Short mmCIF file of C-alpha atoms in Angstrom, two decimals:
data_model
loop_
_atom_site.label_atom_id
_atom_site.label_comp_id
_atom_site.label_asym_id
_atom_site.label_seq_id
_atom_site.Cartn_x
_atom_site.Cartn_y
_atom_site.Cartn_z
CA MET A 1 -27.65 42.51 4.80
CA ILE A 2 -25.35 40.25 6.80
CA THR A 3 -25.97 40.62 10.53
CA GLY A 4 -23.58 40.27 13.47
CA MET A 5 -23.40 40.19 17.24
CA ILE A 6 -20.51 41.54 19.33
CA VAL A 7 -19.70 39.80 22.63
CA ASP A 8 -17.19 41.50 24.94
CA ASP A 9 -17.37 42.54 28.59
CA ALA A 10 -15.57 45.84 27.84
CA THR A 11 -17.94 48.55 26.59
CA VAL A 12 -15.02 50.33 24.91
CA MET A 13 -14.19 47.23 22.88
CA ARG A 14 -17.81 46.77 21.83
CA ILE A 15 -17.88 50.41 20.63
CA ARG A 16 -14.66 49.92 18.65
CA LEU A 17 -15.77 46.67 17.05
CA ARG A 18 -19.15 48.18 16.15
CA ASP A 19 -17.42 51.17 14.52
CA ILE A 20 -15.24 48.82 12.45
CA LEU A 21 -17.93 46.30 11.48
CA GLU A 22 -20.81 48.67 10.74
CA SER A 23 -19.00 49.89 7.64
CA ARG A 24 -20.04 46.57 6.02
CA TYR A 25 -22.43 44.70 8.32
CA LYS A 26 -25.50 45.31 10.46
CA ILE A 27 -24.80 44.77 14.14
CA VAL A 28 -28.05 43.54 15.68
CA ALA A 29 -26.94 42.76 19.24
CA GLU A 30 -24.22 43.28 21.85
CA ALA A 31 -23.59 41.03 24.85
CA SER A 32 -21.24 41.48 27.80
CA ASN A 33 -20.91 37.83 28.88
CA GLY A 34 -21.36 34.32 27.53
CA GLN A 35 -24.82 33.70 28.96
CA GLU A 36 -26.18 36.94 27.53
CA ALA A 37 -24.63 35.98 24.18
CA LEU A 38 -26.51 32.66 24.15
CA ASP A 39 -29.79 34.41 25.01
CA LEU A 40 -29.35 37.09 22.35
CA TYR A 41 -28.31 34.55 19.71
CA GLU A 42 -31.65 32.77 20.22
CA GLN A 43 -33.44 36.09 19.79
CA TYR A 44 -31.59 37.53 16.78
CA HIS A 45 -29.89 34.58 15.01
CA PRO A 46 -27.05 36.78 13.71
CA ASP A 47 -25.02 35.57 10.71
CA PHE A 48 -21.77 35.94 12.66
CA VAL A 49 -20.55 36.47 16.22
CA THR A 50 -17.35 38.08 17.52
CA LEU A 51 -16.62 36.51 20.91
CA ASP A 52 -14.24 37.56 23.68
CA ILE A 53 -12.86 34.86 26.01
CA THR A 54 -12.20 36.51 29.39
CA MET A 55 -15.65 37.53 30.61
CA PRO A 56 -17.61 37.23 33.87
CA GLN A 57 -20.42 34.70 34.47
CA MET A 58 -19.72 32.52 31.42
CA ASN A 59 -16.44 32.84 29.53
CA GLY A 60 -16.10 32.77 25.76
CA ILE A 61 -14.85 29.19 25.48
CA GLU A 62 -17.84 27.86 27.44
CA ALA A 63 -20.21 30.03 25.40
CA LEU A 64 -18.60 28.87 22.14
CA GLN A 65 -19.03 25.24 23.07
CA MET A 66 -22.71 25.69 23.98
CA LEU A 67 -23.45 27.90 20.99
CA VAL A 68 -21.94 25.47 18.47
CA THR A 69 -23.70 22.51 20.13
CA LEU A 70 -27.08 24.26 19.96
CA HIS A 71 -26.45 25.94 16.58
CA PRO A 72 -23.86 24.07 14.49
CA GLU A 73 -24.30 26.69 11.76
CA ALA A 74 -23.07 29.53 14.05
CA LYS A 75 -20.10 31.42 12.62
CA VAL A 76 -17.93 32.55 15.53
CA VAL A 77 -14.69 34.56 15.41
CA ILE A 78 -12.82 34.86 18.71
CA VAL A 79 -11.46 38.36 19.50
CA SER A 80 -9.40 38.05 22.67
CA ALA A 81 -6.27 39.26 24.41
CA VAL A 82 -5.54 35.73 25.61
CA GLY A 83 -3.95 34.44 22.41
CA GLN A 84 -1.88 31.67 23.97
CA LYS A 85 -1.19 28.85 21.49
CA LYS A 86 -3.07 26.26 23.51
CA MET A 87 -6.05 28.61 23.84
CA VAL A 88 -6.13 29.27 20.08
CA PHE A 89 -6.05 25.52 19.31
CA GLU A 90 -8.78 24.85 21.88
CA ALA A 91 -11.06 27.54 20.42
CA ILE A 92 -10.58 26.33 16.85
CA ALA A 93 -11.12 22.70 17.93
CA LYS A 94 -14.38 23.75 19.60
CA GLY A 95 -15.72 25.40 16.47
CA ALA A 96 -14.35 28.96 16.20
CA ARG A 97 -13.70 29.95 12.57
CA ASP A 98 -10.84 32.35 13.38
CA PHE A 99 -8.96 33.83 16.33
CA ILE A 100 -7.99 37.52 16.44
CA ILE A 101 -5.59 38.62 19.16
CA LYS A 102 -6.05 42.03 20.84
CA PRO A 103 -4.69 44.57 20.17
CA PHE A 104 -5.80 44.16 16.55
CA ASP A 105 -5.62 45.95 13.24
CA PRO A 106 -9.19 46.91 12.13
CA ASN A 107 -8.52 45.40 8.69
CA ARG A 108 -7.73 42.05 10.30
CA VAL A 109 -11.24 42.04 11.80
CA LEU A 110 -12.93 42.90 8.50
CA VAL A 111 -10.93 40.28 6.59
CA ALA A 112 -11.84 37.60 9.14
CA ILE A 113 -15.57 38.36 8.88
CA ASP A 114 -15.47 38.74 5.07
CA ARG A 115 -13.90 35.26 4.81
CA LEU A 116 -16.87 33.70 6.63
CA PHE A 117 -19.13 34.57 3.72
CA GLU A 118 -16.92 33.86 0.70
CA MET B 1 10.63 36.11 41.10
CA LYS B 2 12.16 35.68 37.67
CA ALA B 3 13.37 38.74 35.75
CA GLU B 4 11.70 37.39 32.60
CA TYR B 5 8.33 38.21 34.13
CA ALA B 6 9.26 41.89 34.17
CA ASN B 7 10.56 41.77 30.61
CA VAL B 8 7.38 40.28 29.11
CA PHE B 9 5.25 42.95 30.81
CA VAL B 10 7.54 45.74 29.60
CA ARG B 11 7.27 44.40 26.05
CA GLY B 12 3.50 43.93 26.36
CA ALA B 13 2.94 47.41 27.76
CA THR B 14 5.05 49.19 25.14
CA THR B 15 3.37 47.25 22.31
CA VAL B 16 -0.17 47.87 23.56
CA PHE B 17 0.42 51.57 24.25
CA THR B 18 1.98 52.14 20.83
CA GLN B 19 -0.89 50.39 19.03
CA GLU B 20 -3.90 51.37 21.13
CA VAL B 21 -3.00 54.74 22.64
CA GLY B 22 -0.43 55.99 20.13
CA VAL B 23 2.16 56.97 22.75
CA ASN B 24 5.62 55.68 23.60
CA LEU B 25 5.84 54.25 27.08
CA SER B 26 9.30 54.28 28.72
CA ARG B 27 10.23 52.24 31.76
CA THR B 28 11.70 54.46 34.48
CA GLY B 29 12.22 52.02 37.34
CA LEU B 30 11.94 48.56 38.85
CA THR B 31 11.46 48.08 42.60
CA ARG B 32 10.73 45.04 44.74
CA LYS B 33 8.12 44.91 47.49
CA ASN B 34 6.14 42.39 49.57
CA ALA B 35 2.70 42.82 47.98
CA PRO B 36 1.26 44.36 44.79
CA VAL B 37 -0.19 47.36 46.62
CA PRO B 38 -0.59 50.21 44.09
CA ASN B 39 0.78 53.75 44.52
CA LEU B 40 -1.58 55.68 42.23
CA PRO B 41 -5.33 56.39 42.70
CA ILE B 42 -6.87 54.17 39.98
CA SER B 43 -6.08 50.46 40.13
CA ILE B 44 -6.94 47.57 37.83
CA VAL B 45 -6.53 44.10 39.33
CA ILE B 46 -6.24 40.95 37.21
CA GLY B 47 -5.93 37.51 38.79
CA ILE B 48 -3.77 34.84 37.17
CA THR B 49 -4.23 31.06 37.48
CA GLY B 50 -2.76 28.05 35.69
CA GLY B 51 0.97 27.47 35.16
CA ILE B 52 1.62 30.74 37.02
CA ARG B 53 -0.58 32.09 39.83
CA GLY B 54 -0.92 35.51 41.38
CA GLN B 55 -2.09 39.05 40.68
CA VAL B 56 -1.15 41.88 38.34
CA VAL B 57 -2.13 45.32 39.61
CA TYR B 58 -1.99 48.29 37.22
CA SER B 59 -2.07 51.77 38.70
CA MET B 60 -2.44 55.27 37.24
CA ASP B 61 -3.99 58.67 37.90
CA GLN B 62 -7.24 60.14 36.50
CA THR B 63 -5.52 62.29 33.86
CA PHE B 64 -3.65 59.31 32.48
CA ALA B 65 -6.80 57.15 32.47
CA TYR B 66 -8.80 59.85 30.67
CA ALA B 67 -6.08 60.27 28.02
CA VAL B 68 -6.07 56.50 27.40
CA THR B 69 -9.87 56.53 26.97
CA LYS B 70 -9.78 59.48 24.59
CA ALA B 71 -7.14 57.78 22.45
CA MET B 72 -9.10 54.51 22.26
CA ILE B 73 -12.48 56.06 21.34
CA PRO B 74 -11.67 59.55 20.02
CA ASN B 75 -15.11 60.30 18.59
CA LYS B 76 -16.98 60.32 21.90
CA LEU B 77 -18.05 63.44 23.83
CA PRO B 78 -16.12 64.32 27.03
CA SER B 79 -19.13 63.36 29.20
CA GLU B 80 -19.25 59.91 27.58
CA LEU B 81 -15.48 59.48 27.86
CA LYS B 82 -15.63 59.99 31.63
CA LYS B 83 -18.21 57.21 31.95
CA LEU B 84 -16.10 54.87 29.83
CA THR B 85 -12.76 55.42 31.59
CA ASN B 86 -13.00 52.27 33.73
CA SER B 87 -13.85 50.18 30.69
CA ALA B 88 -10.93 51.60 28.67
CA VAL B 89 -8.25 51.13 31.33
CA SER B 90 -9.59 47.63 32.09
CA GLU B 91 -9.21 46.69 28.46
CA ILE B 92 -5.69 48.12 28.25
CA ALA B 93 -4.72 46.10 31.36
CA ASN B 94 -6.37 43.02 29.86
CA MET B 95 -4.42 43.42 26.60
CA ILE B 96 -1.06 43.92 28.35
CA THR B 97 -1.63 40.91 30.61
CA GLY B 98 -2.82 38.93 27.60
CA GLN B 99 0.35 39.76 25.65
CA ALA B 100 2.48 38.76 28.65
CA SER B 101 0.50 35.52 29.07
CA ILE B 102 1.21 34.56 25.45
CA ALA B 103 4.96 34.84 26.10
CA LEU B 104 4.80 33.12 29.50
CA ALA B 105 2.58 30.22 28.40
CA GLY B 106 4.82 29.26 25.48
CA GLU B 107 3.82 26.19 23.47
CA ASN B 108 2.32 23.97 26.13
CA ASP B 109 1.07 25.90 29.15
CA LEU B 110 -2.28 27.57 29.65
CA ILE B 111 -2.60 30.68 31.79
CA HIS B 112 -6.05 31.96 32.72
CA LEU B 113 -6.83 35.61 33.46
CA THR B 114 -9.77 36.86 35.52
CA PRO B 115 -11.82 39.75 34.11
CA PRO B 116 -10.22 43.06 35.25
CA ALA B 117 -11.60 44.73 38.39
CA VAL B 118 -11.19 48.53 38.69
CA PHE B 119 -10.82 50.31 42.05
CA SER B 120 -10.43 54.00 42.69
CA GLY B 121 -10.61 56.57 45.47
CA SER B 122 -9.13 56.91 48.92
CA ASP B 123 -11.66 54.54 50.52
CA MET B 124 -10.39 51.63 48.46
CA THR B 125 -10.07 48.40 50.45
CA VAL B 126 -8.69 45.49 48.47
CA ASP B 127 -7.00 42.33 49.72
CA PHE B 128 -3.74 42.08 47.86
CA LEU B 129 -1.72 38.87 47.92
CA SER B 130 1.26 38.87 50.28
CA ILE B 131 3.84 37.59 47.85
CA PRO B 132 7.06 39.07 46.47
CA THR B 133 6.22 41.73 43.90
CA ILE B 134 8.06 43.50 41.10
CA CYS B 135 6.83 47.06 40.56
CA LEU B 136 7.53 48.49 37.10
CA SER B 137 7.22 52.27 36.64
CA PHE B 138 6.56 53.87 33.27
CA ILE B 139 6.38 57.40 31.95
CA SER B 140 4.91 58.80 28.74
CA GLU B 141 3.66 62.09 27.29
CA ILE B 142 0.24 61.45 28.94
CA GLY B 143 1.65 60.74 32.41
CA SER B 144 2.80 57.87 34.61
CA MET B 145 1.68 54.29 35.15
CA GLU B 146 2.93 51.35 37.20
CA ILE B 147 2.52 47.59 36.91
CA ASN B 148 2.82 45.45 40.04
CA ILE B 149 3.53 41.81 39.21
CA ALA B 150 3.04 39.28 42.02
CA PHE B 151 3.47 35.69 40.82
CA THR B 152 4.12 32.30 42.36
CA GLU B 153 4.91 29.17 40.35
CA GLY B 154 3.52 25.80 41.38
CA GLY B 155 2.70 26.66 45.01
CA GLY B 156 -0.44 28.49 46.03
CA ALA B 157 -0.60 32.26 46.42
CA ARG B 158 -1.96 33.42 49.79
#
């Protein structure tokens, strides 16, 4: 079964994303900041990662950059409220496969993850 | 402070509340003050840096915050909902500020948000910026909320 990791500093958002994604995927880890995400990726090697941007300690853009450098195969979808055009371009340029802006439609999340494995 | 700042937050708040909470939020007032000091017991503070600098301070009461939490994660038990209230209202504030930042940044600017910080209770001591503030008041079927917007452009906020 395809495995995933949810990275978001808001517990409520991690619960919501887990509820949406567990209908099709196995969520093996949750992280609340970028550093924790890097540590848990090493431990679980999930097939995909949903990554927030605005987080304490290490933000999502920094984590994305480090994750993709260390693991070029990592499949990362950004899920963030900060969907400014420049931010979206920066995330995609740094290796994100998609960018979902909060608030989101649950189907948009499932379609984005499904596309990673087509 | 420009009126467009108020308009983007009104649009952001109504969009986010319709989608995430399932309630219509109506603006009831706009006042000006010297700092974004909140009037209601729960406050969520988000710092802004980049093309625009300052603070956005959301404020609401416990009943409103609980109703927001229940709408966002309806399948949780009441005891769990109470523990998750801060997380839920933080995320709502983050989404509204995020929506506003998309409109304010336009094509070329980048606006950074700090992670939301939640404060509550009468012993709250927070240093708010002393800069001109627009206070937007809203009402809905779950209660009242306000958004205090304190921005400077170019110069530093003190």
